[in-house]
Coordinates of C-alpha atoms and ligand atoms in Angstrom, one line a residue:
Chain A
M542 CA 0.0 0.0 0.0
Y543 CA 1.2 3.5 -0.9
E544 CA 1.7 5.7 2.2
I545 CA 2.0 9.5 2.5
T546 CA 2.5 11.5 5.7
C547 CA 1.4 15.1 6.2
D548 CA 0.3 17.6 8.8
V549 CA -3.1 18.7 7.4
A550 CA -5.0 16.6 4.8
I551 CA -7.9 18.3 3.0
V552 CA -10.6 16.2 1.3
G553 CA -11.9 18.1 -1.8
G554 CA -10.3 20.8 -4.0
G555 CA -13.2 23.1 -4.5
P556 CA -13.4 26.7 -3.1
A557 CA -13.7 25.4 0.4
G558 CA -10.7 23.0 0.2
L559 CA -8.6 25.7 -1.5
A560 CA -9.3 28.4 1.1
A561 CA -8.7 25.9 3.9
A562 CA -5.4 24.8 2.4
A563 CA -4.1 28.4 2.0
A564 CA -5.0 29.3 5.6
A565 CA -3.4 26.1 7.0
K566 CA -0.2 26.8 5.1
K567 CA -0.2 30.4 6.4
E568 CA -0.2 29.1 9.9
G569 CA 3.2 27.8 9.2
T570 CA 2.3 24.2 8.7
E571 CA 4.9 22.2 6.9
K572 CA 2.9 19.8 4.8
V573 CA -0.6 20.5 3.7
I574 CA -2.1 18.2 1.0
I575 CA -5.3 18.5 -1.0
I576 CA -6.9 15.2 -2.0
E577 CA -9.2 15.6 -5.0
R578 CA -11.1 12.9 -7.0
D579 CA -11.2 15.1 -10.2
E580 CA -8.2 15.8 -12.4
T581 CA -8.5 19.5 -11.9
L582 CA -9.0 21.8 -8.9
G583 CA -11.9 24.2 -8.5
G584 CA -14.9 21.9 -7.7
I585 CA -18.3 23.0 -8.8
L586 CA -17.1 26.4 -9.9
Q587 CA -15.5 24.9 -13.0
Q588 CA -18.9 24.8 -14.6
C589 CA -20.2 28.1 -13.1
I590 CA -19.0 30.3 -15.9
H591 CA -21.5 33.0 -14.9
P592 CA -20.6 36.1 -13.0
G593 CA -21.7 36.9 -9.4
F594 CA -18.8 35.6 -7.4
G595 CA -16.4 37.5 -5.2
L596 CA -18.6 40.6 -4.7
K597 CA -18.1 40.4 -0.9
L598 CA -14.5 39.2 -0.7
F599 CA -12.8 40.9 -3.7
K600 CA -15.4 43.7 -4.2
E601 CA -15.6 42.9 -7.9
E602 CA -17.8 40.7 -9.9
L603 CA -15.9 37.5 -11.0
T604 CA -17.0 34.4 -12.8
G605 CA -16.6 31.0 -11.2
P606 CA -13.3 30.1 -13.0
E607 CA -11.8 33.5 -12.2
Y608 CA -12.7 33.2 -8.6
Y609 CA -11.2 29.8 -8.0
G610 CA -8.3 30.7 -10.3
R611 CA -7.2 33.2 -7.8
F612 CA -7.2 30.6 -5.0
V613 CA -5.4 28.0 -7.2
D614 CA -2.6 30.6 -7.8
K615 CA -2.4 31.3 -4.1
V616 CA -2.2 27.6 -2.9
K617 CA 0.5 27.0 -5.6
E618 CA 2.5 30.0 -4.5
L619 CA 2.2 28.9 -0.8
G620 CA 3.5 25.4 -1.6
V621 CA 0.4 23.3 -0.9
E622 CA 0.7 19.8 -2.3
T623 CA -2.1 18.1 -4.2
L624 CA -3.0 14.5 -4.7
M625 CA -5.3 14.5 -7.8
N626 CA -7.4 11.7 -9.3
S627 CA -7.9 10.4 -5.8
M628 CA -11.3 9.4 -4.6
V629 CA -11.4 9.4 -0.8
L630 CA -13.1 6.2 0.5
E631 CA -12.8 6.5 4.2
I632 CA -11.5 8.7 6.9
E633 CA -10.5 7.9 10.5
K634 CA -9.1 10.1 13.3
N635 CA -5.6 10.4 11.7
T636 CA -5.9 8.7 8.3
V637 CA -7.5 9.3 5.0
V638 CA -7.8 6.3 2.7
C639 CA -8.1 7.1 -1.0
M640 CA -8.1 5.3 -4.4
N641 CA -5.4 7.0 -6.5
K642 CA -5.4 6.5 -10.3
E643 CA -1.7 5.8 -10.3
H644 CA -0.8 4.3 -7.0
G645 CA -4.1 2.5 -6.2
I646 CA -5.2 2.4 -2.5
T647 CA -3.3 5.1 -0.7
N648 CA -3.1 5.8 3.0
V649 CA -2.5 9.4 4.0
N650 CA -1.4 9.7 7.6
T651 CA -2.1 13.1 9.0
K652 CA -2.4 15.1 12.3
S653 CA -5.7 16.7 11.3
I654 CA -8.2 16.5 8.5
V655 CA -10.5 19.1 6.8
L656 CA -13.6 17.8 5.1
A657 CA -14.5 19.9 2.0
M658 CA -16.5 17.5 -0.2
G659 CA -19.2 20.0 -1.2
C660 CA -22.7 18.9 -2.0
R661 CA -24.8 17.2 -4.6
E662 CA -28.2 17.9 -6.2
R663 CA -31.5 16.5 -5.1
T664 CA -33.0 14.4 -7.9
R665 CA -36.4 13.3 -9.1
A666 CA -36.2 10.3 -6.8
N667 CA -35.7 12.7 -3.8
I668 CA -38.9 14.6 -4.6
M669 CA -41.1 11.9 -6.2
I670 CA -42.9 13.2 -9.3
P671 CA -45.2 10.6 -10.9
G672 CA -45.3 9.9 -14.6
T673 CA -43.2 8.2 -17.2
R674 CA -39.4 8.0 -17.2
P675 CA -38.5 9.5 -20.6
A676 CA -35.1 11.0 -21.5
G677 CA -34.8 14.8 -21.2
I678 CA -34.9 15.1 -17.4
Y679 CA -31.8 16.6 -15.8
T680 CA -30.8 18.2 -12.6
A681 CA -29.9 21.8 -13.4
G682 CA -26.3 21.3 -12.3
S683 CA -25.8 18.3 -14.6
A684 CA -27.2 20.2 -17.5
Q685 CA -24.9 23.0 -16.6
R686 CA -21.9 20.7 -16.7
L687 CA -23.0 19.2 -20.0
M688 CA -23.4 22.6 -21.6
N689 CA -20.5 24.5 -20.2
R690 CA -17.9 21.8 -20.1
Q691 CA -19.0 19.2 -22.7
N692 CA -20.7 21.6 -25.2
E693 CA -23.9 19.5 -25.3
M694 CA -27.2 21.4 -25.7
V695 CA -29.6 19.5 -23.5
G696 CA -32.9 20.7 -25.1
K697 CA -34.9 23.3 -27.1
K698 CA -38.0 23.9 -25.0
V699 CA -37.5 23.7 -21.3
V700 CA -39.5 23.8 -18.1
I701 CA -37.6 24.3 -14.8
L702 CA -38.9 22.9 -11.5
G703 CA -37.6 24.9 -8.5
S704 CA -36.5 28.5 -8.3
G705 CA -33.0 27.7 -6.9
D706 CA -30.1 29.7 -8.2
I707 CA -28.7 27.0 -10.5
G708 CA -32.1 26.6 -12.2
M709 CA -32.4 30.3 -12.8
I710 CA -28.8 30.6 -14.0
M711 CA -29.5 27.7 -16.5
A712 CA -32.7 29.5 -17.6
R713 CA -30.6 32.4 -18.8
R714 CA -27.8 30.2 -20.2
M715 CA -30.2 28.1 -22.3
T716 CA -32.1 31.2 -23.5
L717 CA -28.8 32.7 -24.6
E718 CA -28.0 29.5 -26.5
G719 CA -31.3 29.7 -28.4
A720 CA -33.6 27.5 -26.3
E721 CA -37.1 28.6 -25.1
V722 CA -37.6 28.5 -21.4
V723 CA -41.4 28.1 -20.9
A724 CA -41.6 28.6 -17.2
V725 CA -39.9 28.2 -13.8
V726 CA -42.3 26.4 -11.4
E727 CA -41.9 26.9 -7.7
L728 CA -43.8 25.1 -4.9
N729 CA -43.4 27.8 -2.3
N730 CA -44.9 31.2 -2.5
F731 CA -41.5 32.7 -2.4
L732 CA -38.3 32.5 -4.5
A733 CA -35.8 29.9 -3.4
G734 CA -32.7 31.6 -4.8
L735 CA -31.3 35.1 -4.8
T736 CA -33.4 38.1 -6.0
R737 CA -30.5 39.2 -8.2
N738 CA -30.8 36.0 -10.2
K739 CA -34.5 36.4 -10.7
V740 CA -33.9 39.9 -12.1
Q741 CA -31.0 39.0 -14.4
C742 CA -31.9 35.5 -15.4
L743 CA -35.7 35.5 -15.6
D744 CA -37.1 39.0 -15.8
D745 CA -34.5 40.1 -18.4
F746 CA -35.8 37.4 -20.8
G747 CA -39.5 37.6 -19.8
I748 CA -39.4 34.0 -18.4
P749 CA -42.5 33.5 -16.2
L750 CA -42.0 32.4 -12.6
L751 CA -45.0 30.4 -11.2
L752 CA -45.0 30.6 -7.5
S753 CA -47.2 28.1 -5.5
H754 CA -47.2 25.7 -8.4
T755 CA -45.7 22.3 -8.9
I756 CA -45.3 19.6 -11.5
T757 CA -47.8 16.8 -11.0
N758 CA -47.0 14.6 -14.0
I759 CA -44.4 14.1 -16.7
K760 CA -45.6 13.0 -20.2
G761 CA -43.6 11.3 -23.0
N762 CA -42.3 7.9 -23.9
D763 CA -38.8 8.1 -25.3
R764 CA -38.3 11.8 -24.7
V765 CA -40.2 14.3 -22.5
E766 CA -43.2 15.7 -24.4
G767 CA -44.6 17.9 -21.7
V768 CA -45.4 18.4 -18.1
V769 CA -48.6 18.9 -16.1
V770 CA -48.3 21.9 -13.8
S771 CA -50.8 22.4 -11.0
K772 CA -51.5 25.2 -8.5
V773 CA -50.9 24.4 -4.8
D774 CA -52.5 25.9 -1.7
E775 CA -50.1 28.4 -0.3
A776 CA -50.5 27.2 3.3
T777 CA -51.0 23.5 3.0
K778 CA -49.0 22.9 -0.2
K779 CA -51.7 20.6 -1.4
V780 CA -52.5 20.4 -5.1
I781 CA -55.6 22.3 -6.0
A782 CA -57.9 20.0 -8.1
G783 CA -58.8 21.3 -11.5
S784 CA -55.9 23.7 -11.7
E785 CA -53.9 21.5 -14.1
Q786 CA -52.3 23.1 -17.2
F787 CA -50.2 21.2 -19.8
F788 CA -46.9 22.7 -20.8
E789 CA -45.3 21.3 -23.9
C790 CA -41.5 20.9 -23.6
D791 CA -38.7 18.5 -24.5
T792 CA -36.6 19.0 -21.4
L793 CA -37.3 19.3 -17.6
L794 CA -34.6 20.7 -15.4
L795 CA -34.8 20.1 -11.6
S796 CA -33.4 22.8 -9.4
V797 CA -34.8 21.5 -6.1
G798 CA -32.0 21.9 -3.8
L799 CA -28.6 20.6 -2.7
I800 CA -27.6 18.1 -0.1
P801 CA -24.2 18.1 1.6
E802 CA -22.1 15.2 0.5
N803 CA -21.6 13.3 3.7
E804 CA -21.1 9.6 3.1
L805 CA -17.6 9.8 4.5
T806 CA -18.6 11.8 7.5
R807 CA -21.4 9.3 8.3
K808 CA -19.1 6.4 7.9
A809 CA -16.7 8.0 10.4
E810 CA -19.6 8.3 12.8
I811 CA -19.2 12.1 13.1
E812 CA -22.3 13.8 14.5
I813 CA -24.5 15.1 11.8
S814 CA -27.3 17.8 12.1
S815 CA -30.6 16.5 10.9
I816 CA -31.5 20.0 9.6
T817 CA -28.4 20.9 7.6
N818 CA -27.5 17.3 6.8
G819 CA -23.9 18.4 7.5
P820 CA -21.6 17.7 10.4
V821 CA -22.2 19.6 13.6
V822 CA -19.3 22.1 14.1
N823 CA -18.1 24.6 16.7
Q824 CA -16.6 28.0 15.9
Y825 CA -13.3 26.5 14.8
M826 CA -15.3 24.3 12.3
Q827 CA -14.3 21.3 14.4
T828 CA -16.5 18.3 14.2
S829 CA -17.3 15.8 17.0
I830 CA -14.0 14.1 16.2
P831 CA -11.5 16.7 17.4
S832 CA -8.9 16.1 14.7
V833 CA -11.5 16.4 11.9
F834 CA -12.7 19.8 10.7
A835 CA -15.2 20.6 8.0
C836 CA -16.1 23.6 5.8
G837 CA -18.0 24.8 2.7
N838 CA -21.1 23.1 1.3
V839 CA -20.4 19.9 3.1
V840 CA -21.4 21.7 6.4
H841 CA -24.4 23.7 5.1
V842 CA -25.4 24.7 1.7
N843 CA -24.2 28.3 1.1
D844 CA -25.5 30.6 -1.6
L845 CA -22.4 32.7 -1.8
V846 CA -19.0 31.3 -2.3
D847 CA -17.5 34.3 -0.5
N848 CA -18.9 33.0 2.8
V849 CA -17.6 29.6 1.9
S850 CA -14.1 31.0 1.6
T851 CA -14.3 32.9 4.8
E852 CA -15.6 30.0 6.8
S853 CA -13.0 27.6 5.2
A854 CA -10.1 29.8 6.1
I855 CA -11.2 29.4 9.8
A856 CA -11.3 25.6 9.3
G857 CA -7.9 25.5 7.7
A858 CA -6.2 27.7 10.3
S859 CA -7.9 25.7 13.2
A860 CA -6.8 22.4 11.7
A861 CA -3.2 23.7 11.4
K862 CA -3.3 24.8 15.1
F863 CA -4.7 21.5 16.1
A864 CA -1.9 19.7 14.2
K865 CA 0.6 21.8 16.2
G866 CA -1.3 21.1 19.5
E867 CA -2.2 24.8 19.8
L868 CA -5.9 24.7 19.4
G869 CA -7.5 25.6 22.8
G870 CA -10.7 24.2 24.1
G871 CA -13.1 25.5 26.7
E872 CA -16.4 25.0 28.3
E873 CA -19.2 24.3 25.8
I874 CA -21.8 26.9 25.3
S875 CA -25.0 25.8 23.6
V876 CA -26.4 27.6 20.6
K877 CA -30.1 27.4 20.0
T878 CA -32.5 28.5 17.3
G879 CA -35.2 31.0 18.4
E880 CA -38.2 32.4 16.5
N881 CA -38.2 32.0 12.7
V882 CA -34.7 30.5 12.6
R883 CA -34.2 27.2 10.9
Y884 CA -30.6 26.5 11.7
V885 CA -27.5 28.3 13.0
C886 CA -23.9 27.4 12.1
P887 CA -21.8 26.8 14.1
Q888 CA -24.2 24.8 16.2
R889 CA -22.0 24.9 19.2
V890 CA -19.2 27.0 20.6
V891 CA -16.5 26.6 23.2
G892 CA -16.2 29.5 25.6
G893 CA -13.2 31.6 26.4
G894 CA -14.1 34.9 24.9
G895 CA -13.6 36.2 21.4
K896 CA -16.0 37.2 18.6
V897 CA -17.8 34.5 16.6
D898 CA -19.8 35.0 13.3
F899 CA -23.0 32.9 13.3
Y900 CA -24.6 32.2 9.9
F901 CA -28.2 31.2 9.9
R902 CA -31.3 30.8 7.7
V903 CA -34.8 31.9 8.6
M904 CA -37.8 29.6 8.3
A905 CA -40.2 31.9 6.5
P906 CA -39.9 35.2 4.6
K907 CA -40.8 38.2 6.7
G908 CA -40.8 42.0 6.3
Q909 CA -38.9 44.3 8.7
S910 CA -37.3 42.2 11.4
V911 CA -35.0 42.4 14.3
I912 CA -32.3 39.8 14.3
A913 CA -30.9 39.2 17.8
A914 CA -28.6 36.9 19.8
K915 CA -29.8 36.5 23.4
D916 CA -28.6 34.9 26.6
G917 CA -31.7 34.3 28.6
D918 CA -33.4 37.7 28.6
K919 CA -30.2 39.6 27.9
V920 CA -29.8 40.8 24.3
L921 CA -26.2 40.2 23.4
C922 CA -26.5 42.0 20.1
S923 CA -29.2 42.9 17.6
R924 CA -29.8 44.6 14.3
K925 CA -32.7 45.6 12.1
T926 CA -33.2 44.4 8.5
I927 CA -35.7 45.5 5.9
K928 CA -36.7 41.9 5.2
V929 CA -35.5 38.3 5.7
N930 CA -35.7 35.5 3.2
P931 CA -34.9 31.7 3.6
G932 CA -33.0 32.0 0.3
E933 CA -30.4 34.3 1.8
I934 CA -28.1 33.5 4.6
E935 CA -27.9 36.0 7.5
K936 CA -25.0 36.7 9.8
I937 CA -24.7 37.9 13.3
T938 CA -21.5 38.4 15.3
V939 CA -21.5 37.6 19.0
D940 CA -18.9 38.4 21.6
L941 CA -18.6 35.3 23.7
G942 CA -17.3 36.9 26.9
G943 CA -19.3 35.8 29.9
V944 CA -22.0 34.2 27.8
R945 CA -23.7 31.0 29.1
E946 CA -26.2 30.3 26.3
I947 CA -26.9 31.7 22.9
V948 CA -30.4 31.9 21.3
I949 CA -30.6 33.4 17.8
E950 CA -33.9 34.7 16.6
S951 CA -35.5 36.9 13.9
R952 CA -38.6 38.6 15.1
E953 CA -40.8 40.6 12.8
A954 CA -40.9 44.2 13.8
Chain B
M885 CA -42.3 55.6 -19.6
E886 CA -42.7 53.9 -16.3
K887 CA -40.7 51.0 -14.9
E888 CA -40.6 48.9 -11.8
I889 CA -36.9 48.1 -11.0
I890 CA -35.7 45.7 -8.4
C891 CA -32.4 46.8 -7.0
T892 CA -29.7 44.1 -7.1
V893 CA -27.0 46.0 -5.4
C894 CA -27.6 44.3 -2.1
P895 CA -29.8 41.4 -1.0
T896 CA -32.5 43.7 0.4
G897 CA -33.9 43.9 -3.2
C898 CA -35.8 47.2 -2.8
V899 CA -38.4 47.7 -5.5
M900 CA -38.1 51.1 -7.2
H901 CA -40.7 52.9 -9.3
V902 CA -39.1 55.1 -12.0
V903 CA -40.9 57.5 -14.4
G904 CA -39.1 59.3 -17.2
T905 CA -38.2 59.3 -20.9
E906 CA -35.4 57.6 -22.7
T907 CA -32.9 60.2 -21.7
L908 CA -34.4 61.8 -18.6
I909 CA -35.6 60.6 -15.2
E910 CA -38.6 62.5 -13.9
S911 CA -39.1 60.6 -10.6
I912 CA -37.6 57.7 -8.8
E913 CA -39.0 56.2 -5.6
G914 CA -38.6 53.2 -3.4
Y915 CA -34.8 53.1 -2.9
T916 CA -33.3 52.9 0.5
C917 CA -29.8 54.2 -0.1
P918 CA -27.8 56.3 -2.6
R919 CA -26.2 53.3 -4.2
G920 CA -29.6 51.9 -5.0
K921 CA -30.8 55.2 -6.4
K922 CA -27.8 55.3 -8.8
Y923 CA -28.4 51.7 -9.8
G924 CA -32.1 52.5 -10.5
E925 CA -31.1 55.5 -12.7
Y926 CA -28.6 53.5 -14.7
E927 CA -31.0 50.5 -15.0
F928 CA -33.7 52.8 -16.4
L929 CA -31.6 54.9 -18.8
A930 CA -28.9 52.4 -20.0
P931 CA -29.2 48.9 -18.5
V932 CA -26.0 46.9 -18.8
R933 CA -25.1 43.2 -18.1
I934 CA -22.0 41.2 -17.9
L935 CA -22.1 38.5 -20.6
T936 CA -20.6 35.1 -19.9
S937 CA -20.4 32.2 -22.3
T938 CA -18.0 29.6 -23.7
V939 CA -16.2 29.5 -27.0
K940 CA -14.9 26.5 -28.9
S941 CA -11.1 25.8 -29.0
N942 CA -9.1 24.2 -31.7
E943 CA -8.8 21.1 -29.4
G944 CA -12.5 20.8 -29.0
R945 CA -12.4 21.7 -25.3
L946 CA -14.6 24.7 -24.3
I947 CA -13.1 27.9 -23.0
P948 CA -15.2 30.0 -20.6
C949 CA -15.3 33.7 -21.4
R950 CA -16.9 37.0 -20.3
S951 CA -17.3 40.6 -21.4
K952 CA -14.5 42.4 -19.5
N953 CA -17.0 45.1 -18.5
P954 CA -20.8 45.1 -18.6
L955 CA -22.4 45.4 -22.1
P956 CA -25.5 47.3 -23.1
K957 CA -28.3 44.9 -22.3
G958 CA -29.8 45.2 -25.8
K959 CA -26.5 44.0 -27.4
V960 CA -26.3 40.7 -25.4
L961 CA -28.0 38.4 -27.8
D962 CA -26.1 39.9 -30.8
C963 CA -22.8 39.3 -29.0
M964 CA -23.8 35.7 -28.4
E965 CA -24.2 35.3 -32.1
V966 CA -20.7 36.6 -32.7
L967 CA -19.3 34.2 -30.0
R968 CA -21.0 31.2 -31.6
G969 CA -18.7 31.7 -34.7
V970 CA -15.5 32.0 -32.7
T971 CA -12.8 29.2 -32.3
V972 CA -9.8 30.1 -30.2
T973 CA -6.4 28.5 -30.6
L974 CA -4.8 27.0 -27.5
P975 CA -3.0 27.6 -25.3
I976 CA -4.9 30.5 -23.8
K977 CA -4.5 32.2 -20.5
R978 CA -7.1 33.8 -18.1
G979 CA -7.6 37.4 -19.3
D980 CA -6.5 36.9 -22.9
V981 CA -8.6 38.8 -25.4
I982 CA -10.8 36.6 -27.5
V983 CA -12.8 39.2 -29.4
A984 CA -11.6 42.9 -29.1
D985 CA -14.2 45.7 -29.1
I986 CA -17.2 43.4 -29.8
L987 CA -19.7 44.9 -32.1
G988 CA -18.1 48.3 -31.6
T989 CA -19.2 48.5 -28.0
G990 CA -15.6 49.3 -26.9
I991 CA -15.7 46.2 -24.7
D992 CA -13.5 43.1 -25.1
I993 CA -14.4 39.5 -24.6
V994 CA -11.7 37.8 -22.5
A995 CA -11.0 34.2 -21.4
T996 CA -11.9 33.4 -17.8
G997 CA -10.3 29.9 -17.8
E998 CA -7.4 28.2 -19.5
Ligands
LIG2054 C1 -24.6 25.6 -10.1 C2 -24.2 26.5 -9.0 C3 -24.2 27.9 -9.1 C4 -23.7 28.7 -8.1 N1 -23.7 30.1 -8.3 C5 -23.1 30.9 -7.4 C6 -23.1 32.4 -7.6 O1 -23.6 32.9 -8.6 N2 -22.4 33.1 -6.7 C7 -21.8 32.5 -5.6 O2 -21.2 33.2 -4.8 N3 -21.9 31.2 -5.4 C8 -22.6 30.4 -6.2 N4 -22.7 29.0 -6.0 C9 -22.2 28.5 -4.7 C10 -20.7 28.1 -4.7 O3 -20.3 27.6 -5.9 C11 -20.5 27.0 -3.7 O4 -20.9 27.5 -2.5 C12 -19.1 26.5 -3.6 O5 -18.7 25.9 -4.8 C13 -18.9 25.5 -2.5 O6 -17.6 25.1 -2.5 P1 -17.2 23.7 -1.9 O7 -15.7 23.6 -2.0 O8 -17.8 23.5 -0.6 O9 -17.8 22.6 -2.8 P2 -17.5 22.1 -4.3 O10 -17.2 23.2 -5.2 O11 -18.6 21.2 -4.7 O12 -16.1 21.2 -4.2 C14 -16.1 20.0 -3.6 C15 -14.9 19.2 -4.1 O13 -14.7 18.0 -3.4 C16 -14.4 17.0 -4.3 N5 -14.8 15.7 -3.6 C17 -16.1 15.3 -3.2 N6 -16.1 14.1 -2.7 C18 -14.8 13.7 -2.8 C19 -14.1 12.5 -2.4 N7 -14.8 11.5 -1.8 N8 -12.8 12.3 -2.6 C20 -12.1 13.3 -3.2 N9 -12.7 14.5 -3.6 C21 -14.0 14.7 -3.4 C22 -15.2 17.3 -5.5 O14 -14.7 16.6 -6.7 C23 -15.1 18.8 -5.6 O15 -13.9 19.2 -6.3 C24 -23.2 28.2 -7.0 C25 -23.2 26.8 -6.8 C26 -23.7 25.9 -7.8 C27 -23.7 24.4 -7.6
LIG2055 S1 -31.7 50.5 -2.6 FE1 -29.9 50.2 -1.2 S2 -30.8 49.0 0.4 FE2 -32.2 48.8 -1.3 S3 -31.5 47.0 -2.4 FE3 -30.5 48.7 -3.3 S4 -28.5 48.9 -2.3 FE4 -29.8 47.6 -1.1

């Protein structure tokens, strides 16, 4: 068996893995290695040729390849090593086992590990639409990969289920390539993705967005011939009988959400949150196994890669400190979700002072709200927002000094 | 002319109502901050968009590209037509010009990947 030894091993070479690697190296770690199953670095951003990346971090609007390109240059400059074409099969406290194209089964012995495997898309099986099983049904991301990397046009007349960002971005991409996008169909009565994408990808091309609608049947034998779209009750989400319309199309794209890729995490028996489907972490992005850290979409699905990079730098630096035996601990403070908050990340913190950024998503869209972090009745910090939306991650920064418990809430004003 | 414009400068997404002619804004309402007002004015008088796409290369592989700066929105589809006819010769670096001054807009199409 092929053996490698390093200080910090990073699983996944997408934006999360790249930012973690750079930060680990900057802590003065000798050997940092990125293990990636693909033959190139960059992760999902390799197919995201559209702009909209880096507005927060670089204050300019970059495309996916430009964004990760900057990080690839940086990790190379810093001397991070890479093990490409290596599918990680298993992790343990201090080992990463992978299948390398050249060396076969490879054991990477390491002092700490950063998980950065990203996420995958929900499929038709996950959401259960009845009807036939013809060709022409794709997840939005796989259609994006086919078009942007393999130059394959997936269809001419398209219906998109789900108003997630990838679906909206594909609506624009396919329109620009000459296809007709008939409609974007969304079950909820609010947009799943970013408003910016609705404006620039749907409104710009007059593509209708049908809120509170869903697809109730798919027609076609060899190839999709059309879909049946029905209205749903806004509150109960039940299909309203008699509201069916038939939309002719040859392609159906599914943009119905992403799930963190956590087979490895589960196998290692790391504690997983049932809400985010990602590992439970503390403010150092440390999982329930102290030598294992996690960051990026494997922890919770982010809409902005800028947040991924910021969070991943914390994971990388903490993993490096752990490898050197310098990562402190402390008494655990519990973090809870209050009114209208679906989840908070990190889910736990260890005390000892210092400021921590908490990222969270609300449950339901609301108008003017006050976002607050509380310890019992005491308000630790709060701020007003004009509105909150489940599609957009919120952030609140809390000073941990003297805090015993943290509850994060978003209360309509 | 009247237009409803959703501000995309920040995630708040204020909805603005703008009244004016092709060259003049008579009234603009609904913005929360000066950056939004500026965006609303531009979006009403001369909307622009960054165009991203791919072009073929002599090795068959696709090369992602973008307009270096935003293009007039009305020119986006015509520019796509131009890009469909382009084949670049490898190697190519990030930032290399693929089409200079596309359709006389003064804006270059550059490679975003290699
Ligand atoms: C289609 C799409 C459009 C988006 N649009 C925007 C946008 O406009 N603006 C924006 O800011 N953000 C956008 N995002 C979000 C942003 O791209 C993600 O947040 C970011 O890519 C997450 O980075 P990551 O490193 O966690 O995951 P990924 O980029 O998915 O990287 C994970 C890496 O891990 C590797 N890997 C997985 N499992 C293994 C294994 N077992 N062994 C070895 N390697 C493994 C994968 O091959 C991959 O390279 C978009 C995301 C998608 C999917
Ligand atoms: S007007 Fe200001 S606050 Fe409103 S969306 Fe635009 S930038 Fe944000």
